Coordinates of C-alpha atoms and ligand atoms in Angstrom, one line a residue:
X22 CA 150.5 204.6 138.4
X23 CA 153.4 206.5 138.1
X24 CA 154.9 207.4 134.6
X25 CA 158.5 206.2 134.3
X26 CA 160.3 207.1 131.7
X27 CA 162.7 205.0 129.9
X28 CA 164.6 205.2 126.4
X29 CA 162.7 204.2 123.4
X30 CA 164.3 201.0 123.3
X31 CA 162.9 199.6 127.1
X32 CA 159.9 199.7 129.0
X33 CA 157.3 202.6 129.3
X34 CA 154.4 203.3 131.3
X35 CA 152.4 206.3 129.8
X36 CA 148.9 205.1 131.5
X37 CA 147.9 202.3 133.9
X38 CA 147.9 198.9 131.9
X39 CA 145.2 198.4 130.6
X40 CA 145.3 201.9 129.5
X41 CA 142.2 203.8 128.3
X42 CA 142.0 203.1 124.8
X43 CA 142.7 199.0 125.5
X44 CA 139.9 198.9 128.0
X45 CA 137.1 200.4 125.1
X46 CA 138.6 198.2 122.4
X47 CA 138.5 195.4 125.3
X48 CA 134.4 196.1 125.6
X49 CA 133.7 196.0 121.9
X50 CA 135.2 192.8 121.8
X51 CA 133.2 191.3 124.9
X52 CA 130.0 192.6 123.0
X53 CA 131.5 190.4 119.4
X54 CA 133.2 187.7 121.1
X55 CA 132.2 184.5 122.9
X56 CA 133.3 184.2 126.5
X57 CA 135.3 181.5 125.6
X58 CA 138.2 182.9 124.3
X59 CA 140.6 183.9 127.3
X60 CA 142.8 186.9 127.5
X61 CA 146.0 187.1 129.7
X62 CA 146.5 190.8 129.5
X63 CA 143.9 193.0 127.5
X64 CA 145.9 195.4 126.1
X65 CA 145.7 196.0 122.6
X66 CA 148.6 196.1 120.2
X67 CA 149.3 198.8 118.1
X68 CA 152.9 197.4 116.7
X69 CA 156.1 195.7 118.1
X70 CA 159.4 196.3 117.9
X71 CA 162.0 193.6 118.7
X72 CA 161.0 192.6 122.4
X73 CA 158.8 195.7 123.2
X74 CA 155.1 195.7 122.7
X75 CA 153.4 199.0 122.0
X76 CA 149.5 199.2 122.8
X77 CA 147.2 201.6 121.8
X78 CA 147.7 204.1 124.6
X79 CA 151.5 204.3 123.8
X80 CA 153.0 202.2 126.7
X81 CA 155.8 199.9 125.8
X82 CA 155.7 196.4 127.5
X83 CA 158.7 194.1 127.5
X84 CA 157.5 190.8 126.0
X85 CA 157.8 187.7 127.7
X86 CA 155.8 186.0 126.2
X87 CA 156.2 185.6 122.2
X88 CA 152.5 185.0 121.4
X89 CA 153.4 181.8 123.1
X90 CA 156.9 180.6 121.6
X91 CA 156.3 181.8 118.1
X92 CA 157.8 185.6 117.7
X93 CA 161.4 184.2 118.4
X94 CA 162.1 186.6 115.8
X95 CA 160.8 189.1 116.9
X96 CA 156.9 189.6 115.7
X97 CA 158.2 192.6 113.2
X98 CA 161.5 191.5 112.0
X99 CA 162.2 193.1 108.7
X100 CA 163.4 190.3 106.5
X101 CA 159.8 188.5 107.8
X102 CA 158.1 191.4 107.0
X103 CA 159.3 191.9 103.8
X104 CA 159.4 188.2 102.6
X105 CA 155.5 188.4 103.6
X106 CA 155.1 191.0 101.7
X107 CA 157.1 190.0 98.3
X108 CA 155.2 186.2 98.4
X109 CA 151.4 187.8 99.1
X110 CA 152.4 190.3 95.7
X111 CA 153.1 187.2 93.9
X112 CA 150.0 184.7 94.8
X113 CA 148.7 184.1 98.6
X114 CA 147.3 180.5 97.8
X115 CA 146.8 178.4 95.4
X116 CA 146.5 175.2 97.7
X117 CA 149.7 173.0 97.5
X118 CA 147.1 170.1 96.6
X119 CA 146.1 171.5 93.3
X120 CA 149.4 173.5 92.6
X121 CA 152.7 173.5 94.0
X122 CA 155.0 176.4 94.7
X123 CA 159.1 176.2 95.7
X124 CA 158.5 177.6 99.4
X125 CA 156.6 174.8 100.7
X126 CA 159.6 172.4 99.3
X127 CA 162.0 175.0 100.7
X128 CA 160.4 174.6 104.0
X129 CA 160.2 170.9 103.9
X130 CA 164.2 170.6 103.1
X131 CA 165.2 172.8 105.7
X132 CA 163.2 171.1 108.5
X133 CA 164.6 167.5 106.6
X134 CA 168.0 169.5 107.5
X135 CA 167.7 170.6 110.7
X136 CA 166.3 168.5 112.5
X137 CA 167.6 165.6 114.5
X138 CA 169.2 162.7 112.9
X139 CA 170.7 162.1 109.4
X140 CA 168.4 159.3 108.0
X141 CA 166.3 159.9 104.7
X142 CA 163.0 162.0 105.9
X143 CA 160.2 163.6 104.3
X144 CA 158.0 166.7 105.7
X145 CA 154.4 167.6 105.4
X146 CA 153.4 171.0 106.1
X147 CA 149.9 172.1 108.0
X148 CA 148.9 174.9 109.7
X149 CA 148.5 174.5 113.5
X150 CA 150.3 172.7 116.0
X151 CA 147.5 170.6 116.7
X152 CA 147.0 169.6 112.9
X153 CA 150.9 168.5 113.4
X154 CA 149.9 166.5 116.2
X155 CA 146.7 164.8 114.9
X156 CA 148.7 164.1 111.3
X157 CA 151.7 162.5 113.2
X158 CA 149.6 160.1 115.1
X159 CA 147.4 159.5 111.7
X160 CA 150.9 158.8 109.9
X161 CA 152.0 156.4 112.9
X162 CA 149.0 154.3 112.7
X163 CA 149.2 154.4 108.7
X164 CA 152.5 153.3 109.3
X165 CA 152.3 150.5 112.4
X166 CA 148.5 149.8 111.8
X167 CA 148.3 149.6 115.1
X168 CA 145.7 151.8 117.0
X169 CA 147.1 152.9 120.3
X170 CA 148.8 156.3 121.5
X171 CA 150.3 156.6 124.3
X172 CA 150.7 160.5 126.3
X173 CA 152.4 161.9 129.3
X174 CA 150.5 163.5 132.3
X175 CA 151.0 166.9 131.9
X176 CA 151.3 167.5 128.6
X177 CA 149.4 169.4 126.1
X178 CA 149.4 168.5 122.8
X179 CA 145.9 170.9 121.3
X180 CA 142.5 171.4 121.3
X181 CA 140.9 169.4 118.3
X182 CA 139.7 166.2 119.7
X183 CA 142.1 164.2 119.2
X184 CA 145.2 166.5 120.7
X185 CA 142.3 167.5 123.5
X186 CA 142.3 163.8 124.3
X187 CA 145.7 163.6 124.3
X188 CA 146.1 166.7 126.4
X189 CA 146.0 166.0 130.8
X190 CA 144.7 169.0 131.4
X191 CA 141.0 169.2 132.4
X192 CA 140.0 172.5 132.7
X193 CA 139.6 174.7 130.4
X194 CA 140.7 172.1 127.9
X195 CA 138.4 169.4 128.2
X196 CA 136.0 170.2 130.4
X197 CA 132.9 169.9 128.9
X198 CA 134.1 168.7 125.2
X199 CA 133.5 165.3 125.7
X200 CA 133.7 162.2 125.0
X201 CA 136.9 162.0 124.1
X202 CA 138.7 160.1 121.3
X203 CA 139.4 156.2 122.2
X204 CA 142.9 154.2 122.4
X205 CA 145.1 156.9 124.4
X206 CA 146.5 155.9 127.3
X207 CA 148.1 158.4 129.5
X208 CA 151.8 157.5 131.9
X209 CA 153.7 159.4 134.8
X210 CA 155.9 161.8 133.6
X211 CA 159.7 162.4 134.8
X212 CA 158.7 165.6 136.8
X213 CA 161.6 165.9 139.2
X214 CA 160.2 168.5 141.4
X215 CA 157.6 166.2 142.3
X216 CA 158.6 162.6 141.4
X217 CA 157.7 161.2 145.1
X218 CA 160.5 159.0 145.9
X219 CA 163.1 162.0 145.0
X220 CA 164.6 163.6 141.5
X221 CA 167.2 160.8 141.2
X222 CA 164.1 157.9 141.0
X223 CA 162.0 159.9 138.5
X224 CA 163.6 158.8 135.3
X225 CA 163.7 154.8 136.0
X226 CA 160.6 154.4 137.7
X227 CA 158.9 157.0 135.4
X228 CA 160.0 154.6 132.5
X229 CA 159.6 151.5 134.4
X230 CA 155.5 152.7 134.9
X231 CA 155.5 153.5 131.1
X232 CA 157.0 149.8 129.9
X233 CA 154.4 148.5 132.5
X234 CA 151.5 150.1 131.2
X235 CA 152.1 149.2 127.7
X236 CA 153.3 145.8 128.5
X237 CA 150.4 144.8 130.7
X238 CA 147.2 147.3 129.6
X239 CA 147.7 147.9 125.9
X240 CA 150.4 145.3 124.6
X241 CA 153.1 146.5 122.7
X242 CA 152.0 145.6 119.2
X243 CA 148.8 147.5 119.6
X244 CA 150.7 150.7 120.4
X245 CA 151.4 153.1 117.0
X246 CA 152.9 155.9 119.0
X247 CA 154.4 157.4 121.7
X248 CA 153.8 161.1 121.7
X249 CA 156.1 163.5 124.1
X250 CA 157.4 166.9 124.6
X251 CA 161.4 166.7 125.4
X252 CA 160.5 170.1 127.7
X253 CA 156.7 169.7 128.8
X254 CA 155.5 173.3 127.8
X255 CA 151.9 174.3 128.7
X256 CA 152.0 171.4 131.8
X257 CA 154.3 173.5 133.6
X258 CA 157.9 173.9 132.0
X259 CA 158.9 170.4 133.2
X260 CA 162.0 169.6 131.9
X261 CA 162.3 165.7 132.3
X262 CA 165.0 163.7 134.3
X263 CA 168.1 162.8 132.5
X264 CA 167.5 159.6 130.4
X265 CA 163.5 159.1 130.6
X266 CA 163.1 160.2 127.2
X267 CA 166.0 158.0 125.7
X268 CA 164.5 155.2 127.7
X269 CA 161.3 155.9 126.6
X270 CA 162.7 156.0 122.7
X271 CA 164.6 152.7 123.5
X272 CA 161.6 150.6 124.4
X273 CA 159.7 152.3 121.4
X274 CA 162.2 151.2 119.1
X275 CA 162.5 148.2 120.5
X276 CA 158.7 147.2 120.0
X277 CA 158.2 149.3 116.8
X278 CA 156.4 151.8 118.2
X279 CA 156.8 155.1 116.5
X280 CA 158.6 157.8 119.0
X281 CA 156.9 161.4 118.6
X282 CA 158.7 164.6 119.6
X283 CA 156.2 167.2 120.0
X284 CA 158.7 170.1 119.4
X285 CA 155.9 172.7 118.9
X286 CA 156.5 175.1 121.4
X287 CA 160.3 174.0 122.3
X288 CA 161.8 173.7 118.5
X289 CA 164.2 176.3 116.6
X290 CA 166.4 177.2 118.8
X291 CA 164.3 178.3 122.0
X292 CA 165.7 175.7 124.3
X293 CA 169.7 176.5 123.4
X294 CA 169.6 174.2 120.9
X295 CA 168.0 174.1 117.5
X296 CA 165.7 171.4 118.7
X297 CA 165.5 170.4 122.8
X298 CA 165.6 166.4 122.0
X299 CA 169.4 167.3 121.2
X300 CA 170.0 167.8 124.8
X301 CA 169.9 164.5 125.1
X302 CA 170.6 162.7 122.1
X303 CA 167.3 161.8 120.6
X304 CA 166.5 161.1 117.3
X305 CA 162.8 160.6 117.1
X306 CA 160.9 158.9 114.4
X307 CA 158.4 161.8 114.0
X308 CA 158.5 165.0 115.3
X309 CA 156.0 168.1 115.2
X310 CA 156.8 171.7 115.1
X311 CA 155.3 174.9 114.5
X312 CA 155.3 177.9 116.5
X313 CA 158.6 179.9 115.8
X314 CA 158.9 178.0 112.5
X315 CA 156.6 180.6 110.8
X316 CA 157.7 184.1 112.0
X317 CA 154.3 184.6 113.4
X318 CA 152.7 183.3 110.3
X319 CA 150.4 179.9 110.7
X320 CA 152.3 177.1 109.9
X321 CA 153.0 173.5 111.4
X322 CA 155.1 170.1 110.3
X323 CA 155.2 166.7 110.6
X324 CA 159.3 165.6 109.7
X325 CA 160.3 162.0 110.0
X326 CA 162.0 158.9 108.8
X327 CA 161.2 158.5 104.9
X328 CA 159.7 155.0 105.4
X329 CA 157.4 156.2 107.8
X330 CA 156.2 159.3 106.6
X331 CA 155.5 157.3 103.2
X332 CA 153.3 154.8 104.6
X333 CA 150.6 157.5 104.0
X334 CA 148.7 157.5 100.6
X335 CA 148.4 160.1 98.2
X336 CA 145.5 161.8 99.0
X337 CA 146.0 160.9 103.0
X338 CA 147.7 164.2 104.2
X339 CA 146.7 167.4 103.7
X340 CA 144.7 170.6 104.3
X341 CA 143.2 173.5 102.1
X342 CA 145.8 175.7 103.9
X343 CA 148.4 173.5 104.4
X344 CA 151.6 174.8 103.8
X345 CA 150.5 177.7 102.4
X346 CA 152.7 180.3 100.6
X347 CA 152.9 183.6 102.3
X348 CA 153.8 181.3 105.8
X349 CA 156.3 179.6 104.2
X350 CA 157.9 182.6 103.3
X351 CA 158.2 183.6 106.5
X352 CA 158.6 180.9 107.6
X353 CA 161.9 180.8 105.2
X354 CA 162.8 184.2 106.3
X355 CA 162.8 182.7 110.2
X356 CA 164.8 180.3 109.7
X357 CA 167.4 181.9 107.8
X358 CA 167.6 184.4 111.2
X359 CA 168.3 181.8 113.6
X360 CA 170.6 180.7 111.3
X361 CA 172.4 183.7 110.6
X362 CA 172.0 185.4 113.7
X363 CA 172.7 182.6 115.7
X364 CA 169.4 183.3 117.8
X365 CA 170.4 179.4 119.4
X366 CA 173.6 180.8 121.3
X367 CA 171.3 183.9 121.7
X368 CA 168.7 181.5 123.6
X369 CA 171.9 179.8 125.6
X370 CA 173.1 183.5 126.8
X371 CA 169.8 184.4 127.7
X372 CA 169.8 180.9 130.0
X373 CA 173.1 182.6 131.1
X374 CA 171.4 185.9 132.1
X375 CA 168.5 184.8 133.4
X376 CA 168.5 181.5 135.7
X377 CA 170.8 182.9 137.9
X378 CA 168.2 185.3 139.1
X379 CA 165.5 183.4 138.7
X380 CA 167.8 180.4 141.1
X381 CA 168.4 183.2 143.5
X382 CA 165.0 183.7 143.3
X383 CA 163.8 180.8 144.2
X384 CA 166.9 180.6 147.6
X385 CA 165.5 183.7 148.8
X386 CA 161.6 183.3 148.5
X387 CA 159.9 180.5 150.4
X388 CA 157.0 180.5 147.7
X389 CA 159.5 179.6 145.1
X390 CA 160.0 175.9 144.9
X391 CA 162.4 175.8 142.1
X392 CA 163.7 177.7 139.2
X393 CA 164.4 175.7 135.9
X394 CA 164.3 175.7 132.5
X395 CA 167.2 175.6 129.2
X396 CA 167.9 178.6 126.8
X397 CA 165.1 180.5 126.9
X398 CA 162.1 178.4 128.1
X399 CA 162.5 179.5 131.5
X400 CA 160.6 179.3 134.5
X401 CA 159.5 179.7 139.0
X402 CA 157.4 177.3 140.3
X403 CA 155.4 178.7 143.2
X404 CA 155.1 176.2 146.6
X405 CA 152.9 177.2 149.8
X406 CA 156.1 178.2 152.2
X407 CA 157.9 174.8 153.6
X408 CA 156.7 172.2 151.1
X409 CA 155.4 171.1 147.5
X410 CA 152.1 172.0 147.8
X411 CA 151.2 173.8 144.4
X412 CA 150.4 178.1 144.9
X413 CA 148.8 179.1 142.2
X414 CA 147.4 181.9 143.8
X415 CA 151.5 183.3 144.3
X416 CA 152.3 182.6 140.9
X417 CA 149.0 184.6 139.5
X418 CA 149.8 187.7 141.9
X419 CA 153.7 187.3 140.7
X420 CA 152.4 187.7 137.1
X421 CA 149.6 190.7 137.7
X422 CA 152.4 192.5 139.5
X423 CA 154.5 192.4 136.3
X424 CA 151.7 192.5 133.9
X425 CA 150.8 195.7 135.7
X426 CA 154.1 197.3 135.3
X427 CA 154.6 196.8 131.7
X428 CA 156.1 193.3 131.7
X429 CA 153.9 190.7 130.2
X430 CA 154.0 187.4 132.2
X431 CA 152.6 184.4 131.4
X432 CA 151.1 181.5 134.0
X433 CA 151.4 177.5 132.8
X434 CA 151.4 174.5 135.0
X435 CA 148.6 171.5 135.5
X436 CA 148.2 173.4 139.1
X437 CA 148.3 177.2 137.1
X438 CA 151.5 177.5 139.8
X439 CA 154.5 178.4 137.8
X440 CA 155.5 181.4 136.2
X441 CA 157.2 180.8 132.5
X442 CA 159.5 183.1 130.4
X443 CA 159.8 182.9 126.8
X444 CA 161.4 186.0 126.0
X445 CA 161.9 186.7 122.2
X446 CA 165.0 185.9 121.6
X447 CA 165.9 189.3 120.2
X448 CA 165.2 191.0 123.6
X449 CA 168.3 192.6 124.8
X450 CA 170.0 192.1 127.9
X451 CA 168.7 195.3 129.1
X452 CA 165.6 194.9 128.6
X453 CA 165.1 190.9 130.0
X454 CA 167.3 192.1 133.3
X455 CA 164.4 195.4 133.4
X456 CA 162.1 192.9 133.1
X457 CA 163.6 190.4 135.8
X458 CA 163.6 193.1 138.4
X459 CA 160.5 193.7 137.7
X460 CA 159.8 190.0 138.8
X461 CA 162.0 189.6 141.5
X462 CA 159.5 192.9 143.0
X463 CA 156.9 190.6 142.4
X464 CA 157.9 187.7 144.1
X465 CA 159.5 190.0 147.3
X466 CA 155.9 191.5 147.5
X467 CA 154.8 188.2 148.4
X468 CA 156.0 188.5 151.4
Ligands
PMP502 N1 151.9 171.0 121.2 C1 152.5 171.8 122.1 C2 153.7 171.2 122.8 C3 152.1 173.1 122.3 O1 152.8 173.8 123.2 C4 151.0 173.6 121.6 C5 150.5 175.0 121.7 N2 150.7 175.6 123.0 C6 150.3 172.7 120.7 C7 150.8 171.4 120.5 C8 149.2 173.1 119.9 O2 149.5 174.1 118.9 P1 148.4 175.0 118.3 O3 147.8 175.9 119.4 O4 149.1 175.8 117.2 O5 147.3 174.1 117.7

């Protein structure tokens, strides 16, 4: 591997990656962990700065990744740091369901703030994304007491048993972790690139399948919820034809079924927009986010229409951790950033910057089948050459190539074929177009 050398504020390769010291920490932890915990790249971190990651053998890799969607930030932004640091001085927990504190409320007004639509709501905080997910279907059947939910195929919505269920994916999600959870019912999905009858069918028939199922297999009135991601994340980046997802709010509202956005990994900001349902004009009745709402730090939300969100008990919702103080100071901290820094436009210039290469991309290479994506949730789909047919196999060599040269990839996709990019949104423009060249290698040493 050769050394290049770069200024402090892009990419550097001081050994092969992994680099010495990542590959013994990497053995220690195959002695202490399970096999069951994965690793994309195993490099150790020894601190971040903006968009560059710096391991333990000195190399700085450009992130495109963000932990998965959270460090929009940036995973070492001062004002997180420090707002961390001032709340854990004070108390780290006291359990908001024996005392209360003024962050958790802070968090819960600005998420009743920003999020879509200006009817009364009400928040509840958790921890994970999954806890969103599980609380947002408990709250809908508290609410309809009705028992159904109803997913799409390809999405991914956890790994508890009830947001495994929920999730299409078989392996490694549910393989082997069954049986699953009853009353979910699973529908097509809008996925353009693959709808069969064309793109310009996939929204109506998509929706048309959906209305049937219910209609036909579960009955309307037995349905609580429909739960969907406005840009399928983990399934492969999908971003839905125009007007399934109204549709498929339309019919909800129509049989008072509750409409779930799960905003987890596309929410605050990353799409271009504060949240991606404002792309097109929805206003659901619940929707779940966490992710980039805590600055890194664990916390999750279920925000919805005050009637709703009320139907729950005291007592009902909850969690030791939930909501707890030192994340909702960062998670404070965060949203002030976006705010102030405008980190949304940030994610709509980064769209600006970046699918124009990755669209070349995918006119030049035969193994691309299509670049797509909003702000900066980004991705290539890789095709065997002349047709649909998933390549997984391009996509993982696209990403080792980059992984190997300091940029860290990640894969996603029901068929492991696409290649995504969520950048911080604090990279610079220097550093995402280094670390699109380094790509665009990757995909021209395919062949
Ligand atoms: N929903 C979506 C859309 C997600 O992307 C994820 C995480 N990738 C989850 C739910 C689950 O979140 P967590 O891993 O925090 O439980």
């Amino acid at each position: 591997m050769t050394v290049e050398t770069a200024p402090a504020t892009g990419r550097l390769l001081r050994t092969e990656i992994p680099g010495p010291r990542s590959r013994e920490l990497h053995a220690a932890r195959e002695k202490a962990l399970p096999r069951g915990f994965g690793v994309v790249l195993p490099v150790f971190v020894d601190h971040v700065d903006g968009a560059l990651l710096v391991d333990v053998d000195g190399n700085r890799l450009v992130d495109l990744a963000s932990g998965i969607a959270v460090t929009s930030v940036g995973a070492a932004a001062p004002e997180v740091a420090r707002a961390v640091a001032e709340q854990a001085a004070r108390f780290t927990h006291t359990c908001f369901m024996v005392t209360e504190y003024d962050g958790f409320v802070g968090v819960a007004e600005a998420l009743n703030r920003l999020t879509p639509g200006d009817h009364e709501k009400r928040t509840a905080l958790f921890t994970t994304g999954a806890e969103a997910v599980e609380n947002a279907v408990k709250i809908a059947r508290a609410h309809t007491r009705r028992p159904a939910v109803v997913v799409l195929d390809h999405a991914y919505h956890g790994r508890t048993l009830m947001t495994m269920t929920m999730t299409a994916k078989n392996v490694p999600y549910k393989e082997g972790f069954g049986p699953f959870a009853s009353e979910v019912y699973r529908t097509p999905t809008a996925y353009p690139f693959r709808w069969p009858g064309g793109p310009e069918h996939a929204a109506q028939e998509a929706l048309a399948a959906l209305e049937e199922m219910i209609l036909t297999q579960i009955g309307a009135h037995n349905v609580a919820c429909i739960v969907a991601e406005p840009i399928q994340g983990e399934g492969g980046f999908i971003v839905p034809a125009d007007g399934f997802l109204p549709g498929v709010q339309e019919f909800a509202r129509k049989h008072g079924i509750v409409f779930v956005a799960d905003e987890i990994q596309s929410g605050f900001g990353r799409t271009g927009a504060m949240f991606a349902c404002e792309h097109e004009g929805l206003v659901p009745d619940l929707i779940t986010t966490a992710k980039a709402l805590g600055g890194g730090m664990p916390v999750s939300a279920v925000t919805g229409r005050a009637e709703i969100m009320d139907a729950v008990d005291p007592g009902g919702l909850g969690g030791t951790y939930a909501g707890n103080p030192v994340a909702c100071a960062a998670a404070l901290a965060a949203i002030e950033l976006i705010e102030s820094r405008d980190l949304v436009g940030r994610a709509r210039a980064i769209e600006e910057l970046a699918l124009p290469r990755l669209t070349g991309l995918a006119e030049s290479s035969a193994y691309v089948g299509e670049a797509r994506g909003r702000g900066a949730m980004l991705a290539l789909e890789f095709v065997q050459p002349g047709g649909i047919v998933p390549n997984p196999d391009a996509a993982k060599a696209v990403a080792a190539y980059a992984n190997a040269r300091g940029v860290l990839t990640l894969t996603c996709g029901t068929f492991g074929n696409v290649i995504r990019l969520l950048p911080p949104l604090v990279i610079t423009d220097e550093q995402l177009n280094d670390a699109l060249d380094v790509l665009a290698e990757g995909v021209a040493d395919l062949g």
